[in-house]
Structures are given as structure tokens and as C-alpha cells.
Tab-separated table of C-alpha atoms and ligand atoms in Angstrom:
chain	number	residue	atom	x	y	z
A	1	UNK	CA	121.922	190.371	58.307
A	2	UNK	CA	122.164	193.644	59.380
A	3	UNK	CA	119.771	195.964	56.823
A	4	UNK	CA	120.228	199.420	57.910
A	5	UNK	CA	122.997	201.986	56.785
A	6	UNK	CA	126.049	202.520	58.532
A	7	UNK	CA	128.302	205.780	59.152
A	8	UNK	CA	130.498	203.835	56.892
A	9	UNK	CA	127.635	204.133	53.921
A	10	UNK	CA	127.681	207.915	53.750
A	11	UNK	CA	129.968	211.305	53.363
A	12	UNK	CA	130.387	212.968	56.850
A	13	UNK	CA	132.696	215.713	56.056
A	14	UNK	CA	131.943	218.993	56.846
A	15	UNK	CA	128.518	218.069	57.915
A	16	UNK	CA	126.353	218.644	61.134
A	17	UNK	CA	126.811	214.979	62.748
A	18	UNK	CA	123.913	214.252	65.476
A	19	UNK	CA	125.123	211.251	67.805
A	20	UNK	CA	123.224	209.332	69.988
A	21	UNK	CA	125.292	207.864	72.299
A	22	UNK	CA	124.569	206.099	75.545
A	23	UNK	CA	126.706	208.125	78.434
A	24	UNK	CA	124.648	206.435	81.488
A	25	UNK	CA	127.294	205.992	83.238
A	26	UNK	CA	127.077	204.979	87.039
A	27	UNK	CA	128.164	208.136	89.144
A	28	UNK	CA	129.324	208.113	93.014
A	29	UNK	CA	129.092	212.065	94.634
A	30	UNK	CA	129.971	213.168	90.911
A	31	UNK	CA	132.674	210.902	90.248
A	32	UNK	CA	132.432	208.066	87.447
A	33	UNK	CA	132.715	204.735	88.386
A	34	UNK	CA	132.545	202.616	85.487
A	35	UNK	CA	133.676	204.722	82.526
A	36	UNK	CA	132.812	201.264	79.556
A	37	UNK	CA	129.994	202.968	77.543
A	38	UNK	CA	131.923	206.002	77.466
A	39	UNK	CA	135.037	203.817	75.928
A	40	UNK	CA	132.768	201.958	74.297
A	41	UNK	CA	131.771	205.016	71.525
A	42	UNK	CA	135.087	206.333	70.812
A	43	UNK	CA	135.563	204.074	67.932
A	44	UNK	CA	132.932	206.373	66.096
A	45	UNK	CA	133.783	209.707	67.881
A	46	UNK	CA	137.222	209.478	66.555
A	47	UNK	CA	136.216	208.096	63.048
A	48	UNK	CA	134.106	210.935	62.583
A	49	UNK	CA	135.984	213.416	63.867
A	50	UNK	CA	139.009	211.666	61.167
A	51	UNK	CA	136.895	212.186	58.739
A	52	UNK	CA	136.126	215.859	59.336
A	53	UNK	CA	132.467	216.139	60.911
A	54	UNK	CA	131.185	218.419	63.242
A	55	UNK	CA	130.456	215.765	66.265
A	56	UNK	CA	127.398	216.577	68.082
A	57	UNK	CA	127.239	213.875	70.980
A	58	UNK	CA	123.737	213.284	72.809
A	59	UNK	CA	123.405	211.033	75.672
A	60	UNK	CA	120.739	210.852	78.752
A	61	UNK	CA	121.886	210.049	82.111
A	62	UNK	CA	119.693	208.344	84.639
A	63	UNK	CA	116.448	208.899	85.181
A	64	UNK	CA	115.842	212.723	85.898
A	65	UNK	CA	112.229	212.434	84.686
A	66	UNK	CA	112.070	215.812	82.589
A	67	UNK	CA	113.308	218.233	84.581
A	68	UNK	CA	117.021	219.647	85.233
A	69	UNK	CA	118.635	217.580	88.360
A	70	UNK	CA	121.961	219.258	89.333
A	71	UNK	CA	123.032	215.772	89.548
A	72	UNK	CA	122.717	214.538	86.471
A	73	UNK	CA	124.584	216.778	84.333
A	74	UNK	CA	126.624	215.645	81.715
A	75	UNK	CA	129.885	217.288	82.911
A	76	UNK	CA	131.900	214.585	84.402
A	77	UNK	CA	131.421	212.859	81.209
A	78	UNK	CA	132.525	215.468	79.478
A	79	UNK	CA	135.535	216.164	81.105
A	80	UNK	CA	136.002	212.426	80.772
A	81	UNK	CA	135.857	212.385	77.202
A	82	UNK	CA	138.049	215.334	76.264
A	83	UNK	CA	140.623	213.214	78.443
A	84	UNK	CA	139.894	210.099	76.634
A	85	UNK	CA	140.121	211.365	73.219
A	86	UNK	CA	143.012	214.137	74.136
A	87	UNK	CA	141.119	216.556	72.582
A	88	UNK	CA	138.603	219.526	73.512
A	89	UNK	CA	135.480	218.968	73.871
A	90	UNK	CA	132.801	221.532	74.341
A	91	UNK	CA	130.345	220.830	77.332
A	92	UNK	CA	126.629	223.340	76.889
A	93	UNK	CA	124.343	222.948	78.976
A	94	UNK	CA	121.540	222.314	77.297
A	95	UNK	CA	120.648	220.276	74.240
A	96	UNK	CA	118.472	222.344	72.222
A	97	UNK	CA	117.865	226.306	71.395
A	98	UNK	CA	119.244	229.538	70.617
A	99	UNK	CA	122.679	229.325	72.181
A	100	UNK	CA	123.681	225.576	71.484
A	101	UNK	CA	122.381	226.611	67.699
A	102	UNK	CA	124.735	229.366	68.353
A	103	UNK	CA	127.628	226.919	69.472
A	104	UNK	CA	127.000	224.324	66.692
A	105	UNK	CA	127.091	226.847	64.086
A	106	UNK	CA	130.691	227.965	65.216
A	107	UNK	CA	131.997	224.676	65.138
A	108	UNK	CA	134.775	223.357	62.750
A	109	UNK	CA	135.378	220.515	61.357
A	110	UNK	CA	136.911	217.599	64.102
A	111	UNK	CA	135.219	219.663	66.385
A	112	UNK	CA	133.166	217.995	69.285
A	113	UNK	CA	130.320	219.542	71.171
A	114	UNK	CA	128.531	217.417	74.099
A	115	UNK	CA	124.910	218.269	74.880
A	116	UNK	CA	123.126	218.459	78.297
A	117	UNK	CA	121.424	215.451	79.534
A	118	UNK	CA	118.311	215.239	76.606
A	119	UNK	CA	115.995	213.718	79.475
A	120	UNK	CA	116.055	216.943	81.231
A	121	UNK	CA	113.358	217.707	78.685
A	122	UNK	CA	110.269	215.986	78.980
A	123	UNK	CA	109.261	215.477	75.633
A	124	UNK	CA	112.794	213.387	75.408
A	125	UNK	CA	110.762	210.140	77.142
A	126	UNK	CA	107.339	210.675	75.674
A	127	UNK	CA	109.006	210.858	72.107
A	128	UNK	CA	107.586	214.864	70.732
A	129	UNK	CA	107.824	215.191	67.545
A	130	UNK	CA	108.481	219.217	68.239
A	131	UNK	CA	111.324	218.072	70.692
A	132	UNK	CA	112.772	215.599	68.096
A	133	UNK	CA	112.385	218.525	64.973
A	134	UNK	CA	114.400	220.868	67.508
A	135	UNK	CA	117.791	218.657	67.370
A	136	UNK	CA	117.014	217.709	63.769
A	137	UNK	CA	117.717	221.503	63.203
A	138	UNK	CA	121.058	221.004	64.726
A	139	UNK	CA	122.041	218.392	62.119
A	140	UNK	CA	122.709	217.493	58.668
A	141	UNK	CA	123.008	213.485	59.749
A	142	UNK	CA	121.751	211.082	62.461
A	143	UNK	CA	123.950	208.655	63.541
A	144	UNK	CA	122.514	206.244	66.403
A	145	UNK	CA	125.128	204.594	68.738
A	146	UNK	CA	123.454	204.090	71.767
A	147	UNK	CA	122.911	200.526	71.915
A	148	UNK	CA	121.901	200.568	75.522
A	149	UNK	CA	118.962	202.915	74.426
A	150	UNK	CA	118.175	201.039	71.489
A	151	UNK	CA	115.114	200.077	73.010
A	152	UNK	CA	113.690	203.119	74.164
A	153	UNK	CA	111.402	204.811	71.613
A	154	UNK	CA	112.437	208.729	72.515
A	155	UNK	CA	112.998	211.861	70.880
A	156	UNK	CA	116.893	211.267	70.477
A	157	UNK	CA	116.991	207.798	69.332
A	158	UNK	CA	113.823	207.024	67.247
A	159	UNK	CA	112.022	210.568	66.664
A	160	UNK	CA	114.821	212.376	65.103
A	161	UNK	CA	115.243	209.941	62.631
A	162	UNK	CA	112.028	210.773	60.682
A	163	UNK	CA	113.511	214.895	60.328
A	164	UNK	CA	117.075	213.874	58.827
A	165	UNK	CA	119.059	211.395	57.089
A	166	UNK	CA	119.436	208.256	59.927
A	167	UNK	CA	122.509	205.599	59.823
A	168	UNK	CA	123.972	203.472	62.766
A	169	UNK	CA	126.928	204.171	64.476
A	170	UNK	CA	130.052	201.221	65.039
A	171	UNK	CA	128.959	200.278	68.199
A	172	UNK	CA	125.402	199.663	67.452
A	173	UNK	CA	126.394	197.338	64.698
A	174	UNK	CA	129.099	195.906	66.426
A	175	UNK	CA	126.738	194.862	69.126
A	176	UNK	CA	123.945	193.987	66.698
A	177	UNK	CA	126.463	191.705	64.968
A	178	UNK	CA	127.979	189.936	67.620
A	179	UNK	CA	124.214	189.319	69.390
A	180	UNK	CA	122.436	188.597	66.412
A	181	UNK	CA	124.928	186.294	64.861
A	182	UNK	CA	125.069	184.001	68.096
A	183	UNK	CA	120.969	183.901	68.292
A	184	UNK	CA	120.390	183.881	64.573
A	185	UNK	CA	122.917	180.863	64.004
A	186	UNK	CA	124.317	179.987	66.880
A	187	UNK	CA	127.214	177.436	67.843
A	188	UNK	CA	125.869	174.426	69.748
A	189	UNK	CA	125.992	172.941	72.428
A	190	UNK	CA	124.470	176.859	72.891
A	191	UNK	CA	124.032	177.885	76.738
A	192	UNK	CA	121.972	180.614	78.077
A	193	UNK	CA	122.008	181.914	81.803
A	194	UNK	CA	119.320	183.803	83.111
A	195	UNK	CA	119.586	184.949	87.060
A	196	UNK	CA	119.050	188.366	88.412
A	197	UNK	CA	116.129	189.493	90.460
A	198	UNK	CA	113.569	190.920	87.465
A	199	UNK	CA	111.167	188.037	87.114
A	200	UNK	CA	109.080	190.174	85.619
A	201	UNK	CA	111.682	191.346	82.866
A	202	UNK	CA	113.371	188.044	82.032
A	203	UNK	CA	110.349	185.691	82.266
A	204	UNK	CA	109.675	186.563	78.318
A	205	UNK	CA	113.129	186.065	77.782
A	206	UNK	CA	113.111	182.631	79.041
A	207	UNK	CA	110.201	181.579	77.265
A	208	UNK	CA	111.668	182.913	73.612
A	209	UNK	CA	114.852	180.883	74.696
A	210	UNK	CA	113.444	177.808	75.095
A	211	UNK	CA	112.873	177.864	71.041
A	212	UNK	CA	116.743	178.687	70.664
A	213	UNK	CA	119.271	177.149	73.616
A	214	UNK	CA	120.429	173.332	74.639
A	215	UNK	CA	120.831	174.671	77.887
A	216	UNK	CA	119.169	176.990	80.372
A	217	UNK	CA	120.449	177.277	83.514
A	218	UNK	CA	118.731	179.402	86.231
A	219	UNK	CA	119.789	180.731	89.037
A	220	UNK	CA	119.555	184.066	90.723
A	221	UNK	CA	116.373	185.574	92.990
A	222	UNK	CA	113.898	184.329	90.127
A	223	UNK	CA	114.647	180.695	90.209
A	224	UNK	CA	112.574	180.219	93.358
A	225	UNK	CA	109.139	180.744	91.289
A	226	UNK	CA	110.328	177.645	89.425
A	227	UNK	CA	111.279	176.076	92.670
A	228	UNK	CA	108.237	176.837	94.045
A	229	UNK	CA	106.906	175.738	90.426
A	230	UNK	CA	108.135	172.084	91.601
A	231	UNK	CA	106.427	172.047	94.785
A	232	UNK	CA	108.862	172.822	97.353
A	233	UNK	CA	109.063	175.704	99.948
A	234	UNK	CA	111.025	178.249	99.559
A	235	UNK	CA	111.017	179.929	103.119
A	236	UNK	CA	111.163	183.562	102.813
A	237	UNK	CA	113.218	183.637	99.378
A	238	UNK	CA	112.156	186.155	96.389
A	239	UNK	CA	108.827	185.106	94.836
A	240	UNK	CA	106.453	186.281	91.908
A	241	UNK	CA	103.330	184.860	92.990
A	242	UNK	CA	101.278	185.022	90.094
A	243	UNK	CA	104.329	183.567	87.482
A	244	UNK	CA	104.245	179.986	89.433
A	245	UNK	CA	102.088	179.005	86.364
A	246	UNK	CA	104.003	179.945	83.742
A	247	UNK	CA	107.407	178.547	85.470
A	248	UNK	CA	105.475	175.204	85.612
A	249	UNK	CA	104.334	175.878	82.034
A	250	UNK	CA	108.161	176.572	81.342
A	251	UNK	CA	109.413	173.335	83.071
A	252	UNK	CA	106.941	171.194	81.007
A	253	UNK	CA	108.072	173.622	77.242
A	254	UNK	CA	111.466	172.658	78.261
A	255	UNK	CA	110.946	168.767	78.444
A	256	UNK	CA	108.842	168.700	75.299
A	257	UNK	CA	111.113	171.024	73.695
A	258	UNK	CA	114.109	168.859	73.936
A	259	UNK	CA	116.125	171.639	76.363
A	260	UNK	CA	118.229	170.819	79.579
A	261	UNK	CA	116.692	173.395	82.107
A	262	UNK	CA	119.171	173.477	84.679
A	263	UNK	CA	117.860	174.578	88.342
A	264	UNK	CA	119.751	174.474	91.975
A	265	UNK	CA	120.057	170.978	94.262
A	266	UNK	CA	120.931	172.720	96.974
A	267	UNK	CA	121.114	177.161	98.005
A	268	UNK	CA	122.520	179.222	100.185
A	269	UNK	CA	119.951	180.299	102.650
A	270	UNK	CA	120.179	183.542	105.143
A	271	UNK	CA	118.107	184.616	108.202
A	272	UNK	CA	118.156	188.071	106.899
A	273	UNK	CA	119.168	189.637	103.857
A	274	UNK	CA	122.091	191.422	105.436
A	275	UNK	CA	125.462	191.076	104.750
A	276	UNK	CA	126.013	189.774	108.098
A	277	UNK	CA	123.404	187.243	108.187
A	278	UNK	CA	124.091	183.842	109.806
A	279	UNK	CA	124.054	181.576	106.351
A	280	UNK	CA	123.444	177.698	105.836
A	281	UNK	CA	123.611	175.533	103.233
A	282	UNK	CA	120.719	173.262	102.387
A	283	UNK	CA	119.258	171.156	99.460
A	284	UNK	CA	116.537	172.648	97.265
A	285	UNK	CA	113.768	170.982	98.889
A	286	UNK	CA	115.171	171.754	102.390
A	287	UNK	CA	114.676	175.542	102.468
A	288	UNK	CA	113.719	176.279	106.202
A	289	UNK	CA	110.219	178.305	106.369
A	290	UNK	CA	112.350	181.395	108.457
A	291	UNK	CA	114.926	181.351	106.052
A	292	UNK	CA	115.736	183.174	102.305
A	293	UNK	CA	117.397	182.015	99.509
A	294	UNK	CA	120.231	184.297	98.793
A	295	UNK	CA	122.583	182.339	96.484
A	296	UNK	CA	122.776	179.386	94.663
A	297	UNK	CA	124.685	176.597	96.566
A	298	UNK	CA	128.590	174.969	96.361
A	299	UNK	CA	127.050	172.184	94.122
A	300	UNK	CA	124.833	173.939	91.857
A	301	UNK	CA	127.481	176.095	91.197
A	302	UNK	CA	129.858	173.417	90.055
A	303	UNK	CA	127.114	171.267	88.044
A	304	UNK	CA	126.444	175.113	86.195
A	305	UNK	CA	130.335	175.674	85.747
A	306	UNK	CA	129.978	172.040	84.111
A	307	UNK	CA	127.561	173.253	81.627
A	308	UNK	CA	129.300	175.883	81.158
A	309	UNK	CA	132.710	174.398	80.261
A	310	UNK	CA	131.522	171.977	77.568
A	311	UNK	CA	129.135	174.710	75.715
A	312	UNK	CA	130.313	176.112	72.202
A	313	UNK	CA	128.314	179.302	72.949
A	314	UNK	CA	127.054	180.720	76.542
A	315	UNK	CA	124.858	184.182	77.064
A	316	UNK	CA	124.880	185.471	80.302
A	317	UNK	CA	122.551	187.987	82.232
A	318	UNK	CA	121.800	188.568	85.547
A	319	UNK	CA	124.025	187.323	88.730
A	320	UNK	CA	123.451	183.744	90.278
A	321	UNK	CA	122.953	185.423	93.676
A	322	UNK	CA	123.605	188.650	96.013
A	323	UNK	CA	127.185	188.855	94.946
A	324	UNK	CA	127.076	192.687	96.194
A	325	UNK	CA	127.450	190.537	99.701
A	326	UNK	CA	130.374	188.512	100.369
A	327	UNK	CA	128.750	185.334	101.958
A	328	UNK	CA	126.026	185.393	98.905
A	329	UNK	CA	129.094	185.987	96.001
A	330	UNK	CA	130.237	182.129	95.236
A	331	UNK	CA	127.726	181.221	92.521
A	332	UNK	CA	128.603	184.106	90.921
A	333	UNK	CA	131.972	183.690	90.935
A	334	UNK	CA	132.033	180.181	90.079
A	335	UNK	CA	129.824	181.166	87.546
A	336	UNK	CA	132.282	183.700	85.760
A	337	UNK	CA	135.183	182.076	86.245
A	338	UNK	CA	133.499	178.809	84.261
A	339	UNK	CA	132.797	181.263	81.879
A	340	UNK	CA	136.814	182.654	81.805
A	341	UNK	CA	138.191	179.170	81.269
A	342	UNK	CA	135.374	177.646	78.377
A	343	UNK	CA	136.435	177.365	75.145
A	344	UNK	CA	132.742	178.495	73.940
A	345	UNK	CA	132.211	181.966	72.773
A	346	UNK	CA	131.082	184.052	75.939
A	347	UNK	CA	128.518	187.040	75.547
A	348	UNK	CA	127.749	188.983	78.981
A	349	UNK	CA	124.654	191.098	78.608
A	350	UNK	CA	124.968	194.041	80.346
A	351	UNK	CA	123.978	195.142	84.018
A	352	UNK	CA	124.606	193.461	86.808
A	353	UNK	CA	126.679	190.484	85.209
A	354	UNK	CA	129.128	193.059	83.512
A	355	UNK	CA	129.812	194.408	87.035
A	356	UNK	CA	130.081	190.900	88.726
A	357	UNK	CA	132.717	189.854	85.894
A	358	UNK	CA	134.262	192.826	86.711
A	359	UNK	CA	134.710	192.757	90.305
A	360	UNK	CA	136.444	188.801	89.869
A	361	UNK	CA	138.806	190.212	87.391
A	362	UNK	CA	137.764	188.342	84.385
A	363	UNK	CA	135.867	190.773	82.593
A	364	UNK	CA	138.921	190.490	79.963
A	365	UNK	CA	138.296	186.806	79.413
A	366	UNK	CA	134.647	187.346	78.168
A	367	UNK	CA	134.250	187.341	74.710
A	368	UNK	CA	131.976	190.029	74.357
A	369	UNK	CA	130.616	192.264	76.991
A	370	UNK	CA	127.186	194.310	75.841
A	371	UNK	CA	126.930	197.458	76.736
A	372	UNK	CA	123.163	197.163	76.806
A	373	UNK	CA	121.108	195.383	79.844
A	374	UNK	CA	117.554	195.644	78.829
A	375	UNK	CA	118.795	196.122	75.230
A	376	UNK	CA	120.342	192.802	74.747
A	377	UNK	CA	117.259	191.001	76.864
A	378	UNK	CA	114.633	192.872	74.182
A	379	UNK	CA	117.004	191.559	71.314
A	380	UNK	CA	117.192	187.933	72.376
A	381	UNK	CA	113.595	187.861	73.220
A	382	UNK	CA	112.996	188.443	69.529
A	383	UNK	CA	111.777	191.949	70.044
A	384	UNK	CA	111.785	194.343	67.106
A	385	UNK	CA	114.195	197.398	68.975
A	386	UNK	CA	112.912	201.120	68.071
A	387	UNK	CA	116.342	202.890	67.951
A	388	UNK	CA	117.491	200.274	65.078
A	389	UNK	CA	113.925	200.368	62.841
A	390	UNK	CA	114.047	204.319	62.849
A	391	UNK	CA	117.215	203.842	60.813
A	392	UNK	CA	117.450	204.408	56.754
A	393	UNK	CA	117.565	201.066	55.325
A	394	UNK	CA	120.353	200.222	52.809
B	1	ADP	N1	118.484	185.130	95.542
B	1	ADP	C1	118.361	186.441	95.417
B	1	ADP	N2	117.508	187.138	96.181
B	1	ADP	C2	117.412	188.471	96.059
B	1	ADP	N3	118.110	189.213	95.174
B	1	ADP	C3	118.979	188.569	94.388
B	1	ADP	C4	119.138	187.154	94.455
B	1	ADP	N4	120.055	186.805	93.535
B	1	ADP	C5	120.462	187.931	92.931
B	1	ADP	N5	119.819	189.005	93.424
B	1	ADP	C6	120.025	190.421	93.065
B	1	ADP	O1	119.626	190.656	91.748
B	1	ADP	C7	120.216	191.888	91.363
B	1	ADP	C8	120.381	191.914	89.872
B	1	ADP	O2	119.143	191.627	89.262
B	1	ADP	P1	118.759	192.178	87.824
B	1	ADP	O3	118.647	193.659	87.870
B	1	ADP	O4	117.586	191.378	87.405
B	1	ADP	O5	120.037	191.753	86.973
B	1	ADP	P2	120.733	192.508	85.757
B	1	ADP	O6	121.107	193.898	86.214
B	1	ADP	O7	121.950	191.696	85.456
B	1	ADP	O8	119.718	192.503	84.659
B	1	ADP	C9	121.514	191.981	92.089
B	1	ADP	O9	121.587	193.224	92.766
B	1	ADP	C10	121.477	190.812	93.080
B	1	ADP	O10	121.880	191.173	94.375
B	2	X15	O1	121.379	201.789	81.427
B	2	X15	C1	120.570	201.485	80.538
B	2	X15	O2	119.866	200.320	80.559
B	2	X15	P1	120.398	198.899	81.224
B	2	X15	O3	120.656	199.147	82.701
B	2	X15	O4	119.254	197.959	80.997
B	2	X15	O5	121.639	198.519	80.470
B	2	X15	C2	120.328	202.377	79.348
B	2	X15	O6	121.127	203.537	79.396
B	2	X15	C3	118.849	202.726	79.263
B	2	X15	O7	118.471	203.457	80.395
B	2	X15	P2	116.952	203.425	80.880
B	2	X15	O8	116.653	202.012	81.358
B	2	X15	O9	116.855	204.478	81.969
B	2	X15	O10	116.104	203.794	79.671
């Protein structure tokens, strides 16, 4: 149950509308090359600007640390987004002070103003309260749709909301819906998949999912801790040296718990991680000492498309192997292709897996893709998000 007020819970017209929304898009020399998140808001954009606010978007993009990188403008997007929408919309280039009061004040109703990247201001990351008061003056309403941020505890998508009246945006609950229905109550037999390189990241997620899933399968650079965990050598392949515990802590939770923990029988191992490396395929407990583990292997992949295909509901992050590189793609792929042809619900959450269901052409087979990465991993690991407590409650 979703507690928080919506857009849909209040009067927007004529009024100063602040939007959060996450515009991180990836960029290539300027150029956009995955323009999702950007789709992904104009449900709101265009049911506020129907409804006769005065749009004020917000986004950061990248990582630009608090100061103004040439490259990280928001202009692209903006340009983007007038095309999108058909519409003008006004690009500033900054996001708070005298002129882009200036410019807000002149706008009409249905008009839409972009702001400059808000992390070009340091106080943006470290969450100042004067930084968050200065685009509270800009607006009569908060709206927060930046589910990808949701996690982030900054000035535009927790400290604002404490100045002026804060509400959630359609994507935010869309996403909140979708993720917390499946976790909350979810469909069994319920499958998570958990690969990726970020032990670190994920290994909290794995241990909250052991409470919640019939399956977990794991593939991806962090499964050799937990092969490593069972005693075997792993060669030269990706290890977290001081999380061997816990994946043998994980392996014995998973028995006790009842839950199928799904590893690899066999991997594709490389002499180098280059795409041109000379490859072999070898069982688990085969892994020469020279050699890295750089996918999961032909018959892991089919006993994890297995899983996949008789599971009600399946959550997916992080990639089953280097699928950037041709000879390391085929877990992947046999991965989201099980996951086109189940009959079980499909969630992909975010990052890498969004781009890897992309590139095999079935990222219109998923059932829902998030637009959040480290979002949707803080949400299933139970974590409280900041962006979505800030909000008014009903
Ligand atoms: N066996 C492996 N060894 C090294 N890197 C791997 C391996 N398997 C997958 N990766 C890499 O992990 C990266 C994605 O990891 P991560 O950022 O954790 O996933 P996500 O973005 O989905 O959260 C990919 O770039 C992929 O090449
Ligand atoms: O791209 C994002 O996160 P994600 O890659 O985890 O989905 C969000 O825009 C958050 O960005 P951040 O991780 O720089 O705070």
C-alpha cells in the first residue's frame, strides 16, 4: 500500500510545479543513447502540463561532483524533450537564482522550463538545506518522479520536500506499485536473479531475498565468491575476498530456509579478459588456475532458462556474464530470452540487465522494465528509500 500523495491528490493549475525527474541518460560525444527515463516521465509532464501547471523539470546527470562540466549539461535532453512532447521547452542554464526566478515567473500555464544539471551545485549531493530552500522558492508544489534517484537523500529529491507541499509523480508510483506488489505478495513459484559484478552492492540484496524467493539463481562476476564459498578454485575469475564467509553463510540460510539457490556446473573461462581471448568451457570445479571466469556456461544457462520458464514471478538484475563481449554474451542471452517466452510476470531492474534485454531485442517482452538500478536493489532489500519518505502522506 502505497501511503503517500499523488499528483492525482491535489490542484495543479496555475501553480509553480517543481519536478524531480531522473534525466541520467547515457550520452556518447553529446548524443543520447538510450532516451527510456526520458520517455519514461512524460506521462506526468503531459498530465501536468493538461492540467495547466507551470512545469519546472529538475534532473542531475552523471556524476559532475559539484561543479559545472561542459559535458554534462542538460541540453541534449532538452532538445530531446521539446521533440518528444512537440512542444517548447525552455532550456536555462542553471537551476537556481535571479534569472531562472526571472524565467519561472514569466511562465504560463502548460509552459515547461528545464533546469541545469542540479549536481553542478554542491550542496545538491550533501543535501543543504539553503540549496534545497533556493528551488522551494521556485515552487508552489513538489512533485518527485525520479525513481532512479529515489534513493539518494539530496537537495532535489528529499530536502525540498520539507519547504513546500511534496506528492509523487506517475512514474514513481507506477514503479513503487509494480515492485512492491511482486515483493510484498508475490506470485509463486517467485524467481529472483542476481548477477552483475557489484558483490559489494547485491550481497545485502541476496541475503533479504532469501526471506522472500523459491528460487535464486546466481550467476554473473559475483557467483565465484560462492564458488569459491564451496571449495573450488576459481583461477583468476572476479573475487571478494573477505565475503567468502557470508556466501558460505548464504549457502547454508538457503538450505535451512527452504530456497533452491541455483549456481553454475560448468563456465566459460578466458585467458584474458579481452574480447579476443582464446575461451574454454569447463565444469565448475575445473576452472584452470591461469584462467577467468567470464560467463556462465551452455548448461547452466539452460538449467537457469529452466527455472526460469516454470516461475510465476522472476526479478532480474545484473547480467549472467560479460555480454558487452561477444564470446562472454550466451548466458545472458539465454537468460533473457527464458525470460521473453515464461508465462511468469518478468520485472528487469534497471542497469545493465535493461541494456542486455535491449541489445537481444526482447526488451518488449519484459513485463516491466525499472527505470531504477540501485533504486529497485535498495527497495527489494527492504530499505526504507529517502525520495519516497520526504513525501506528504495521505
Ligand atoms: N564473470 C564476470 N567477470 C567480470 N565482470 C562481469 C562478469 N559477469 C558480468 N560482468 C560485468 O558486470 C557488469 C555489470 O555489473 P553490475 O554493475 O553489478 O550490474 P547492473 O548494472 O545490472 O547492476 C557488466 O559490465 C558485465 O560485463
Ligand atoms: O542512474 C542512476 O542509478 P542506477 O545506475 O543505479 O540506475 C540514477 O540516476 C542515480 O544516479 P547516481 O547513482 O549517480 O546517484
Amino acid at each position: 500500500m502505497f501511503l503517500k500523495k499523488s499528483m492525482n491528490d491535489v490542484d495543479v493549475k496555475g501553480k509553480r510545479v517543481f519536478v524531480r525527474v531522473d534525466f541520467n541518460v547515457p550520452m556518447e560525444a553529446g548524443q543520447i543513447t538510450d532516451e527510456t527515463r526520458i520517455r519514461a516521465a512524460i506521462p506526468t509532464i503531459e498530465q501536468l502540463v493538461n492540467a495547466g501547471a507551470k512545469v519546472i523539470l529538475a534532473s542531475h546527470l552523471g556524476r559532475p561532483k559539484g561543479e559545472v562540466n561542459e559535458e554534462m549539461r542538460l541540453t541534449a535532453v532538452g532538445t530531446r524533450l521539446a521533440e518528444i512532447m512537440n512542444k517548447p521547452v525552455t532550456k536555462l542554464d542553471e537551476s537556481i537564482g535571479e534569472a531562472v526566478e526571472a524565467s519561472v515567473n514569466n511562465m504560463q500555464d502548460g509552459d515547461i522550463v528545464l533546469l541545469e544539471n542540479v549536481r553542478f551545485h554542491k550542496g545538491e549531493e550533501k543535501n543543504d538545506a539553503a540549496l534545497a530552500q533556493e528551488f522551494a522558492k521556485l515552487a508552489d508544489l513538489y512533485i518527485n518522479d525520479a525513481f532512479g534517484a529515489a534513493h539518494r537523500a539530496h537537495a532535489s529529491t528529499e530536502g525540498i520536500a520539507k519547504f513546500v507541499p511534496a506528492v509523487s509523480g506517475l512514474l514513481m508510483e507506477k514503479e513503487l506499485d509494480v515492485l512492491g506488489k511482486a515483493l510484498s505478495n508475490p506470485e509463486r513459484p517467485f524467481t529472483a536473479i542476481i548477477g552483475g559484478a557489484k558483490v559489494k552492492d547485491k550481497i545485502g540484496v541476496i541475503e533479504n531475498l532469501l526471506d522472500k524467493v523459491d528460487h535464486l539463481i546466481i550467476g554473473g562476476g559475483l557467483v565465484f565468491t560462492f564458488v569459491k564459498a564451496m571449495g573450488h578454485d576459481i583461477g583468476k575469475s572476479l573475487l571478494e575476498e573477505d565475503k567468502i564467509e557470508l556466501a558460505k553463510s548464504f549457502i547454508e540460510q538457503a538450505k535451512a530456509k527452504g530456497v533452491q539457490l541455483h549456481m553454475p556446473v560448468d563456465a566459460v573461462v578466458a585467458n584474458e579478459f579481452s574480447k579476443d581471448a582464446q575461451t574454454q568451457v569447463v565444469a565448475i570445479d575445473a576452472i584452470p588456475s591461469d584462467w577467468m571466469g567470464l560467463d556462465i556456461g551452455p548448461k547452466t544457462a539452460e538449467n537457469y532458462a529452466e527455472v526460469i520458464k516454470a516461475s510465476k514471478l522472476i526479478i532480474w538484475n545484473g547480467p549472467m556474464g560479460v555480454f558487452e563481449m561477444e564470446k562472454f554474451a550466451n548466458g545472458t542471452k539465454t537468460v533473457a530470452d527464458a525470460m521473453a517466452v515464461t508465462e511468469g510476470y518478468t520485472i528487469i531492474g534497471g542497469g545493465d540487465s535493461a541494456a542486455a534485454v535491449e541489445k537481444f531485442e526482447v526488451a518488449d517482452k519484459m513485463d516491466h522494465i525499472s527505470t531504477g538500478g540501485g533504486a529497485s536493489l535498495e527497495l527489494m532489500e527492504g530499505k526504507a528509500l529517502p525520495g519516497i519518505v520526504a513525501l506528504n502522506d495521505k
